[in-house]
Short mmCIF file of C-alpha atoms in Angstrom, two decimals:
data_model
loop_
_atom_site.label_atom_id
_atom_site.label_comp_id
_atom_site.label_asym_id
_atom_site.label_seq_id
_atom_site.Cartn_x
_atom_site.Cartn_y
_atom_site.Cartn_z
CA GLY A 7 -4.19 -36.21 -124.38
CA ASN A 8 -2.71 -37.04 -120.93
CA SER A 9 -5.57 -35.75 -118.70
CA ILE A 10 -6.25 -39.07 -117.01
CA TYR A 11 -2.56 -39.81 -116.34
CA PHE A 12 -1.97 -36.30 -115.07
CA LYS A 13 -4.70 -36.75 -112.45
CA LYS A 14 -2.67 -39.66 -110.93
CA THR A 15 1.01 -39.87 -111.79
CA ASN A 16 1.63 -41.77 -108.61
CA THR A 17 0.85 -45.09 -110.32
CA ASP A 18 2.91 -48.23 -110.84
CA LEU A 19 4.99 -47.07 -113.95
CA PHE A 20 4.83 -50.38 -115.61
CA ARG A 21 1.31 -51.25 -114.74
CA TRP A 22 -1.09 -52.73 -117.35
CA THR A 23 -4.64 -53.56 -116.47
CA ASN A 24 -7.63 -55.06 -118.10
CA GLU A 25 -10.06 -54.55 -115.33
CA ASN A 26 -11.14 -50.91 -115.79
CA ASN A 27 -11.37 -48.92 -119.07
CA ASN A 28 -10.26 -45.62 -117.35
CA ASP A 29 -7.26 -47.39 -115.85
CA LEU A 30 -6.37 -48.96 -119.19
CA LEU A 31 -6.51 -45.57 -120.86
CA ALA A 32 -4.37 -44.16 -118.16
CA ASP A 33 -1.84 -46.98 -118.73
CA TYR A 34 -1.61 -46.12 -122.40
CA GLU A 35 -1.29 -42.40 -121.71
CA ARG A 36 1.43 -43.03 -119.12
CA MET A 37 3.49 -45.40 -121.29
CA MET A 38 3.17 -43.31 -124.47
CA THR A 39 4.31 -40.23 -122.53
CA TYR A 40 7.28 -42.17 -120.99
CA ILE A 41 8.29 -43.68 -124.35
CA GLU A 42 8.11 -40.21 -126.03
CA TYR A 43 10.44 -38.86 -123.35
CA ILE A 44 12.93 -41.69 -123.82
CA TYR A 45 12.88 -41.18 -127.61
CA GLU A 46 13.47 -37.44 -127.35
CA GLN A 47 16.28 -37.87 -124.80
CA ALA A 48 18.04 -40.99 -125.97
CA GLY A 49 17.04 -41.37 -129.56
CA GLU A 50 15.65 -43.99 -131.90
CA LYS A 51 18.48 -46.50 -131.30
CA THR A 52 17.41 -46.79 -127.68
CA LEU A 53 13.89 -47.56 -128.64
CA THR A 54 15.02 -50.20 -131.00
CA GLU A 55 17.03 -51.83 -128.24
CA LEU A 56 14.09 -51.47 -125.89
CA VAL A 57 11.88 -53.53 -128.24
CA LYS A 58 14.66 -56.18 -128.71
CA ASN A 59 15.45 -56.51 -125.05
CA GLN A 60 13.91 -59.40 -123.05
CA ASN A 61 14.27 -57.79 -119.63
CA TYR A 62 11.31 -56.27 -117.74
CA GLY A 63 10.55 -52.83 -116.32
CA SER A 64 13.42 -50.56 -115.35
CA ASP A 65 16.01 -53.24 -116.10
CA ARG A 66 14.84 -53.39 -119.69
CA ILE A 67 15.13 -49.55 -120.06
CA ASN A 68 18.59 -49.56 -118.34
CA GLU A 69 19.94 -52.24 -120.53
CA ALA A 70 18.66 -50.51 -123.71
CA LEU A 71 20.33 -47.27 -122.54
CA LYS A 72 23.68 -49.10 -121.97
CA ILE A 73 23.62 -50.91 -125.30
CA SER A 74 22.80 -47.71 -127.29
CA LYS A 75 25.60 -45.94 -125.29
CA SER A 76 23.43 -43.17 -123.90
CA ASN A 77 24.96 -40.62 -121.61
CA PHE A 78 22.73 -41.32 -118.66
CA SER A 79 21.33 -44.17 -116.61
CA TRP A 80 17.63 -45.03 -116.14
CA GLN A 81 17.78 -43.55 -112.57
CA GLU A 82 18.87 -40.16 -113.95
CA LEU A 83 16.31 -40.36 -116.81
CA HIS A 84 13.45 -41.11 -114.36
CA LYS A 85 14.35 -38.24 -112.20
CA ASN A 86 14.55 -35.79 -115.08
CA TYR A 87 11.30 -37.21 -116.52
CA SER A 88 9.47 -36.33 -113.33
CA ILE A 89 10.56 -32.68 -113.66
CA ALA A 90 9.89 -32.52 -117.43
CA LEU A 91 6.37 -34.05 -116.87
CA TYR A 92 5.54 -31.09 -114.62
CA LEU A 93 7.23 -28.34 -116.60
CA GLN A 94 6.74 -29.70 -120.14
CA SER A 95 8.65 -26.81 -121.50
CA ASN A 96 12.02 -25.48 -120.19
CA ASP A 97 15.23 -24.02 -121.52
CA ASP A 98 17.09 -27.11 -120.18
CA PRO A 99 16.30 -29.87 -122.74
CA ARG A 100 16.46 -32.49 -119.95
CA TYR A 101 13.38 -30.95 -118.38
CA SER A 102 11.25 -30.45 -121.54
CA PHE A 103 9.27 -32.22 -124.16
CA LYS A 104 9.67 -31.30 -127.82
CA GLN A 105 6.16 -32.70 -128.42
CA LYS A 106 3.46 -30.68 -126.80
CA LEU A 107 1.64 -32.79 -124.14
CA THR A 108 -1.33 -30.67 -123.12
CA LEU A 109 -2.86 -27.29 -123.65
CA SER A 110 -1.18 -24.52 -121.77
CA SER A 111 -4.40 -23.99 -119.74
CA ALA A 112 -4.52 -27.61 -118.54
CA PRO A 113 -3.81 -28.18 -114.87
CA LYS A 114 -0.37 -29.35 -113.85
CA PRO A 115 -0.04 -32.79 -112.34
CA THR A 116 -0.02 -32.45 -108.62
CA GLN A 117 -1.04 -34.55 -105.55
CA ILE A 118 -0.90 -32.04 -102.56
CA THR A 119 -1.06 -28.24 -102.71
CA TYR A 120 -0.56 -25.76 -99.83
CA ASN A 121 -1.21 -22.00 -99.90
CA GLY A 122 0.75 -19.40 -97.89
CA LEU A 123 1.78 -20.60 -94.38
CA ASN A 124 -1.25 -22.90 -94.05
CA TYR A 125 0.55 -26.31 -94.18
CA PRO A 126 1.09 -29.05 -91.66
CA SER A 127 4.39 -29.53 -89.94
CA THR A 128 4.55 -33.15 -91.08
CA ASN A 129 2.99 -35.19 -93.86
CA SER A 130 3.55 -38.37 -95.90
CA ILE A 131 2.82 -39.96 -99.28
CA ALA A 132 2.52 -43.70 -100.14
CA PHE A 133 4.24 -44.26 -103.44
CA GLU A 134 3.42 -47.05 -105.84
CA SER A 135 6.16 -48.83 -107.75
CA PHE A 136 8.27 -46.21 -109.57
CA GLY A 137 5.44 -43.71 -109.03
CA ILE A 138 5.78 -39.94 -109.33
CA SER A 139 4.21 -37.32 -107.15
CA TYR A 140 4.27 -33.47 -106.77
CA ILE A 141 3.88 -31.31 -103.70
CA THR A 142 3.14 -27.64 -104.33
CA TYR A 143 3.75 -24.78 -101.87
CA ASN A 144 2.23 -21.47 -103.18
CA ASN A 145 3.80 -18.24 -101.62
CA PRO A 146 5.62 -20.08 -98.84
CA THR A 147 8.21 -17.25 -98.24
CA GLY A 148 11.07 -19.13 -96.61
CA LEU A 149 10.41 -22.92 -96.45
CA GLN A 150 12.43 -25.41 -94.42
CA VAL A 151 11.96 -29.07 -95.35
CA LYS A 152 13.35 -32.44 -94.59
CA PHE A 153 12.39 -35.66 -96.41
CA LYS A 154 12.76 -39.19 -95.20
CA SER A 155 12.40 -42.57 -96.84
CA ASN A 156 13.96 -45.96 -96.41
CA TYR A 157 13.74 -46.72 -100.15
CA PRO A 158 15.59 -45.14 -103.10
CA ASN A 159 13.96 -42.07 -104.65
CA SER A 160 14.81 -38.75 -106.27
CA ILE A 161 13.52 -35.42 -104.84
CA SER A 162 13.90 -32.18 -106.85
CA ALA A 163 12.69 -28.72 -105.74
CA ILE A 164 11.43 -26.49 -108.65
CA LEU A 165 11.73 -22.94 -107.50
CA PHE A 166 9.51 -20.25 -109.09
CA ARG A 167 9.76 -16.52 -109.12
CA GLY A 168 6.50 -15.27 -110.70
CA ILE A 169 5.71 -17.87 -113.36
CA ASN A 170 9.28 -18.49 -114.30
CA VAL A 171 11.59 -21.21 -113.03
CA TYR A 172 14.37 -19.68 -111.08
CA GLU A 173 16.22 -22.82 -110.18
CA ILE A 174 15.90 -26.62 -109.90
CA VAL A 175 17.66 -28.16 -106.89
CA ASP A 176 18.13 -31.82 -106.20
CA LEU A 177 17.60 -32.74 -102.53
CA LYS A 178 18.77 -35.67 -100.36
CA ASN A 179 16.81 -37.56 -97.76
CA ASN A 180 17.50 -36.87 -94.08
CA VAL A 181 18.97 -33.36 -94.83
CA ASP A 182 17.40 -30.03 -93.60
CA TYR A 183 17.05 -27.42 -96.36
CA CYS A 184 16.01 -23.79 -96.01
CA LEU A 185 14.69 -22.86 -99.45
CA GLY A 186 14.72 -19.10 -99.44
CA GLU A 187 18.02 -18.15 -98.00
CA ARG A 188 18.80 -16.32 -101.31
CA GLY A 189 15.37 -14.79 -101.52
CA TYR A 190 11.64 -15.67 -101.40
CA PHE A 191 9.91 -17.83 -104.03
CA ASP A 192 6.36 -17.51 -105.22
CA LYS A 193 6.01 -21.20 -105.67
CA ILE A 194 8.00 -24.27 -104.72
CA VAL A 195 7.14 -27.67 -106.37
CA PHE A 196 8.78 -30.85 -105.08
CA ALA A 197 8.94 -33.49 -107.83
CA ILE A 198 9.41 -36.92 -106.13
CA SER A 199 10.03 -40.12 -108.14
CA SER A 200 10.34 -43.57 -106.64
CA LYS A 201 13.16 -45.67 -107.83
CA SER A 202 11.99 -48.82 -106.13
CA ILE A 203 9.83 -51.66 -107.38
CA ASP A 204 8.39 -51.89 -103.86
CA GLU A 205 5.78 -49.48 -102.50
CA GLN A 206 7.25 -46.92 -100.15
CA ILE A 207 6.24 -44.19 -97.74
CA VAL A 208 7.95 -40.78 -98.13
CA GLU A 209 7.64 -38.56 -95.04
CA TRP A 210 8.58 -34.91 -94.72
CA SER A 211 8.54 -32.03 -92.26
CA SER A 212 8.07 -28.49 -93.22
CA SER A 213 8.36 -25.15 -91.33
CA ASN A 214 8.97 -21.50 -92.07
CA CYS A 215 12.55 -20.21 -92.23
CA LEU A 216 13.94 -16.77 -92.70
CA ALA A 217 13.86 -15.74 -96.32
CA GLY A 218 16.71 -13.65 -97.64
CA VAL A 219 16.46 -10.72 -100.00
CA ASN A 220 16.30 -11.51 -103.73
CA GLU A 221 19.33 -10.93 -105.77
CA ASN A 222 17.62 -8.55 -108.18
CA LEU A 223 17.36 -5.39 -106.11
CA SER A 224 16.55 -3.00 -108.98
CA ASN A 225 12.83 -2.64 -107.99
CA LEU A 226 13.30 -2.24 -104.29
CA LYS A 227 11.89 0.95 -102.62
CA THR A 228 13.51 1.88 -99.36
CA SER A 229 12.20 4.37 -96.80
CA TYR A 230 13.83 5.70 -93.64
CA LYS A 231 12.25 7.17 -90.57
CA LEU A 232 14.12 8.49 -87.54
CA SER A 233 12.20 8.97 -84.28
CA GLN A 234 13.46 9.22 -80.71
CA ASN A 235 16.87 8.03 -81.80
CA ASN A 236 15.47 4.91 -83.40
CA LEU A 237 15.96 4.27 -87.11
CA LYS A 238 13.15 2.26 -88.89
CA VAL A 239 14.02 1.03 -92.42
CA GLN A 240 11.22 -0.25 -94.72
CA VAL A 241 12.05 -2.20 -97.95
CA GLN A 242 9.25 -2.69 -100.40
CA VAL A 243 10.27 -5.87 -102.24
CA ASP A 244 7.12 -6.01 -104.36
CA LYS A 245 3.40 -5.09 -104.05
CA ASN A 246 2.86 -7.99 -101.61
CA THR A 247 6.00 -8.09 -99.62
CA LYS A 248 7.41 -5.37 -97.28
CA LEU A 249 10.44 -5.96 -95.02
CA GLU A 250 10.94 -3.75 -91.95
CA TYR A 251 14.11 -3.38 -89.89
CA ARG A 252 14.49 -1.42 -86.65
#
């Protein structure tokens, strides 16, 4: 299983320890999961070159990918891995594992979770070398975010409607994003992966922004009420969301 690794994915990707049995088991789980993903995405030839290569860490993986003539770099693979590790199964093979990692009922890897509008305006996470972390916003309606870091990283927003992934969007540092302009989302998960051997701090700000109406309007129920020359329009988006216009 991967239960120990999933509890702390924000760990030095290439760490090996002999000091603690739980840490050692987590190291094996992490590296076995990562090697499985490389094998599924880049094939057996890349694993062969990985064993033969004398480099260390990310340089070793990048060199193996180049020699085996893979279609992507280690930086791209690492970003996609962070998304696949959370989703595990997806229609896009870049964000999926062929090998089942955990039971479907097992908790997803996450570091911070917010519910509704109960979230701070600013926060930060300290990342270990090449670590991966997840920030989950449940029922945020419209969410405006801006991430900041002085070190290279990848930030992807996984947007859910219901239990299904609606879209995966790559974000940049120091750019404001309103996630919800094309409709509300039931859950937004930010998959952040460090691309630096150095420890780094990732900061972000978050606030509510106006959510648009979802593209699928087939289930909307609209009512009109005219009183004293004022028109009130109510749109029932779903059982939990009602929009009112005057």
